Amino acid sequence: MRKTLLTLLISLIAITAVSASPEFYIRPGFLVTYDTNVFSSPLPQISLDDHFSQSNWLNSPEYIKRWELGLFLDTDIFFASDGITGLSVSFMMNAPIASTSYERHKNDVTDLIDYKERNSLDEQDPAFSFGIGPIFRGQLGKTDLGIAIRLSAGSYNLFRDSFNLGLQVEPYLLVPISEQHWFFSCGFVFDAHFYNFLIGDPEKIYTDYFFRLTVGGYAGFAFRWGGDV
């Protein structure tokens, strides 16, 4: 897998190097995101007599719902002026503004696994995510429509004791606000975090049953140079 990704990256760089007129974009934007590993409402309640209650699933990390504000910065390289394929590199920083956590506990009345809700904002660190992958675009009049698909790596705790790997998808559009160089930029970000690797843990390599999804939107501007501009 790593050899395949390295070969792809080297090929993209080589194509860029021999292109007659590569085109570059830098796209900063203001970002609003929602981050969670909660995908049902209400959360599942399980009987203590159920065999699932003894599984490792119940020992997975707590459930969380988190709202964030942040910054999104993207740099795109297209292999030719007006080309439809390129290479995209992104950076995303999300600072939490609200966070609710749900901890499992035994409900003595119903004899079920239940959940306690609490405000966990004070426990949260900013999240960081880096991405790299191909980008594709087309045109609708003078407006650019595109989508980037990137491998992502990030952390919810400033890389102190863990980092996660996942897949980031970003559909976007660019609307020209000057004749050649400046654009209004907006889009959506979907960042699925599949694996959370532990740093310095002598017993475990990664977190069991880990999955978190970050979804959001951004607005900003873009600057273009190179190509036939």
GROMACS .gro file of N, CA, C and O in nm, residues 31-74:
model
  176
   31LEU      N    1  -1.386   2.791   0.837
   31LEU     CA    2  -1.448   2.659   0.840
   31LEU      C    3  -1.538   2.642   0.963
   31LEU      O    4  -1.504   2.683   1.073
   32VAL      N    5  -1.654   2.580   0.942
   32VAL     CA    6  -1.744   2.538   1.051
   32VAL      C    7  -1.766   2.389   1.036
   32VAL      O    8  -1.803   2.342   0.927
   33THR      N    9  -1.741   2.311   1.142
   33THR     CA   10  -1.751   2.165   1.132
   33THR      C   11  -1.825   2.104   1.251
   33THR      O   12  -1.835   2.163   1.359
   34TYR      N   13  -1.876   1.985   1.226
   34TYR     CA   14  -1.938   1.902   1.329
   34TYR      C   15  -1.865   1.768   1.328
   34TYR      O   16  -1.848   1.705   1.224
   35ASP      N   17  -1.820   1.726   1.446
   35ASP     CA   18  -1.739   1.605   1.459
   35ASP      C   19  -1.806   1.509   1.558
   35ASP      O   20  -1.844   1.550   1.668
   36THR      N   21  -1.820   1.382   1.519
   36THR     CA   22  -1.891   1.289   1.607
   36THR      C   23  -1.858   1.144   1.576
   36THR      O   24  -1.808   1.112   1.468
   37ASN      N   25  -1.885   1.058   1.672
   37ASN     CA   26  -1.891   0.913   1.649
   37ASN      C   27  -2.027   0.858   1.693
   37ASN      O   28  -2.042   0.739   1.721
   38VAL      N   29  -2.126   0.946   1.697
   38VAL     CA   30  -2.263   0.909   1.731
   38VAL      C   31  -2.345   0.903   1.602
   38VAL      O   32  -2.360   1.004   1.533
   39PHE      N   33  -2.398   0.786   1.571
   39PHE     CA   34  -2.472   0.768   1.447
   39PHE      C   35  -2.609   0.706   1.468
   39PHE      O   36  -2.669   0.651   1.375
   40SER      N   37  -2.661   0.716   1.591
   40SER     CA   38  -2.798   0.672   1.619
   40SER      C   39  -2.855   0.759   1.730
   40SER      O   40  -2.781   0.811   1.814
   41SER      N   41  -2.986   0.774   1.728
   41SER     CA   42  -3.054   0.850   1.832
   41SER      C   43  -3.187   0.782   1.864
   41SER      O   44  -3.273   0.772   1.776
   42PRO      N   45  -3.205   0.731   1.986
   42PRO     CA   46  -3.109   0.737   2.096
   42PRO      C   47  -2.995   0.638   2.077
   42PRO      O   48  -2.998   0.553   1.988
   43LEU      N   49  -2.892   0.651   2.161
   43LEU     CA   50  -2.783   0.555   2.158
   43LEU      C   51  -2.835   0.418   2.198
   43LEU      O   52  -2.931   0.406   2.275
   44PRO      N   53  -2.773   0.310   2.147
   44PRO     CA   54  -2.826   0.176   2.174
   44PRO      C   55  -2.818   0.139   2.322
   44PRO      O   56  -2.717   0.162   2.388
   45GLN      N   57  -2.928   0.083   2.372
   45GLN     CA   58  -2.931   0.033   2.509
   45GLN      C   59  -2.928  -0.120   2.504
   45GLN      O   60  -3.005  -0.183   2.431
   46ILE      N   61  -2.839  -0.177   2.581
   46ILE     CA   62  -2.814  -0.321   2.574
   46ILE      C   63  -2.837  -0.383   2.711
   46ILE      O   64  -2.794  -0.330   2.814
   47SER      N   65  -2.904  -0.497   2.713
   47SER     CA   66  -2.926  -0.569   2.838
   47SER      C   67  -2.795  -0.623   2.892
   47SER      O   68  -2.707  -0.668   2.818
   48LEU      N   69  -2.781  -0.620   3.024
   48LEU     CA   70  -2.662  -0.676   3.086
   48LEU      C   71  -2.653  -0.827   3.067
   48LEU      O   72  -2.546  -0.886   3.079
   49ASP      N   73  -2.765  -0.890   3.035
   49ASP     CA   74  -2.765  -1.034   3.009
   49ASP      C   75  -2.727  -1.068   2.865
   49ASP      O   76  -2.701  -1.182   2.832
   50ASP      N   77  -2.727  -0.966   2.779
   50ASP     CA   78  -2.694  -0.988   2.639
   50ASP      C   79  -2.545  -1.015   2.625
   50ASP      O   80  -2.462  -0.951   2.690
   51HIS      N   81  -2.509  -1.109   2.538
   51HIS     CA   82  -2.368  -1.143   2.524
   51HIS      C   83  -2.287  -1.027   2.469
   51HIS      O   84  -2.166  -1.018   2.492
   52PHE      N   85  -2.353  -0.933   2.399
   52PHE     CA   86  -2.281  -0.818   2.347
   52PHE      C   87  -2.232  -0.728   2.460
   52PHE      O   88  -2.136  -0.654   2.443
   53SER      N   89  -2.298  -0.733   2.575
   53SER     CA   90  -2.257  -0.646   2.685
   53SER      C   91  -2.122  -0.685   2.742
   53SER      O   92  -2.059  -0.608   2.813
   54GLN      N   93  -2.076  -0.805   2.711
   54GLN     CA   94  -1.947  -0.850   2.759
   54GLN      C   95  -1.837  -0.829   2.655
   54GLN      O   96  -1.721  -0.862   2.678
   55SER      N   97  -1.872  -0.775   2.540
   55SER     CA   98  -1.775  -0.762   2.431
   55SER      C   99  -1.688  -0.638   2.450
   55SER      O  100  -1.718  -0.549   2.529
   56ASN      N  101  -1.581  -0.634   2.373
   56ASN     CA  102  -1.492  -0.519   2.379
   56ASN      C  103  -1.558  -0.392   2.327
   56ASN      O  104  -1.510  -0.282   2.352
   57TRP      N  105  -1.668  -0.409   2.253
   57TRP     CA  106  -1.737  -0.291   2.200
   57TRP      C  107  -1.774  -0.195   2.310
   57TRP      O  108  -1.771  -0.073   2.293
   58LEU      N  109  -1.809  -0.249   2.429
   58LEU     CA  110  -1.850  -0.163   2.539
   58LEU      C  111  -1.732  -0.091   2.602
   58LEU      O  112  -1.750  -0.001   2.682
   59ASN      N  113  -1.612  -0.132   2.567
   59ASN     CA  114  -1.494  -0.067   2.621
   59ASN      C  115  -1.431   0.031   2.522
   59ASN      O  116  -1.323   0.084   2.546
   60SER      N  117  -1.498   0.053   2.412
   60SER     CA  118  -1.447   0.148   2.314
   60SER      C  119  -1.461   0.290   2.368
   60SER      O  120  -1.530   0.314   2.467
   61PRO      N  121  -1.395   0.390   2.305
   61PRO     CA  122  -1.398   0.527   2.359
   61PRO      C  123  -1.540   0.581   2.372
   61PRO      O  124  -1.632   0.535   2.306
   62GLU      N  125  -1.555   0.681   2.458
   62GLU     CA  126  -1.686   0.739   2.480
   62GLU      C  127  -1.740   0.802   2.353
   62GLU      O  128  -1.666   0.840   2.262
   63TYR      N  129  -1.870   0.815   2.349
   63TYR     CA  130  -1.935   0.883   2.237
   63TYR      C  131  -1.925   1.034   2.258
   63TYR      O  132  -1.927   1.083   2.371
   64ILE      N  133  -1.917   1.106   2.146
   64ILE     CA  134  -1.898   1.250   2.155
   64ILE      C  135  -1.965   1.320   2.039
   64ILE      O  136  -1.972   1.268   1.927
   65LYS      N  137  -2.019   1.441   2.067
   65LYS     CA  138  -2.070   1.532   1.964
   65LYS      C  139  -2.000   1.665   1.987
   65LYS      O  140  -2.004   1.720   2.096
   66ARG      N  141  -1.939   1.716   1.881
   66ARG     CA  142  -1.852   1.832   1.898
   66ARG      C  143  -1.868   1.928   1.781
   66ARG      O  144  -1.858   1.889   1.665
   67TRP      N  145  -1.895   2.058   1.812
   67TRP     CA  146  -1.899   2.164   1.712
   67TRP      C  147  -1.767   2.240   1.715
   67TRP      O  148  -1.711   2.263   1.823
   68GLU      N  149  -1.722   2.283   1.595
   68GLU     CA  150  -1.589   2.344   1.585
   68GLU      C  151  -1.589   2.461   1.487
   68GLU      O  152  -1.667   2.464   1.391
   69LEU      N  153  -1.500   2.555   1.513
   69LEU     CA  154  -1.466   2.660   1.417
   69LEU      C  155  -1.320   2.643   1.381
   69LEU      O  156  -1.239   2.602   1.465
   70GLY      N  157  -1.285   2.675   1.257
   70GLY     CA  158  -1.147   2.653   1.220
   70GLY      C  159  -1.108   2.718   1.089
   70GLY      O  160  -1.179   2.802   1.034
   71LEU      N  161  -0.992   2.675   1.041
   71LEU     CA  162  -0.934   2.725   0.918
   71LEU      C  163  -0.906   2.608   0.824
   71LEU      O  164  -0.864   2.500   0.869
   72PHE      N  165  -0.928   2.632   0.696
   72PHE     CA  166  -0.901   2.532   0.594
   72PHE      C  167  -0.809   2.595   0.491
   72PHE      O  168  -0.838   2.702   0.437
   73LEU      N  169  -0.697   2.530   0.463
   73LEU     CA  170  -0.601   2.582   0.366
   73LEU      C  171  -0.568   2.471   0.267
   73LEU      O  172  -0.530   2.361   0.305
   74ASP      N  173  -0.583   2.503   0.140
   74ASP     CA  174  -0.565   2.403   0.035
   74ASP      C  175  -0.475   2.460  -0.074
   74ASP      O  176  -0.488   2.577  -0.113
   0.00000   0.00000   0.00000
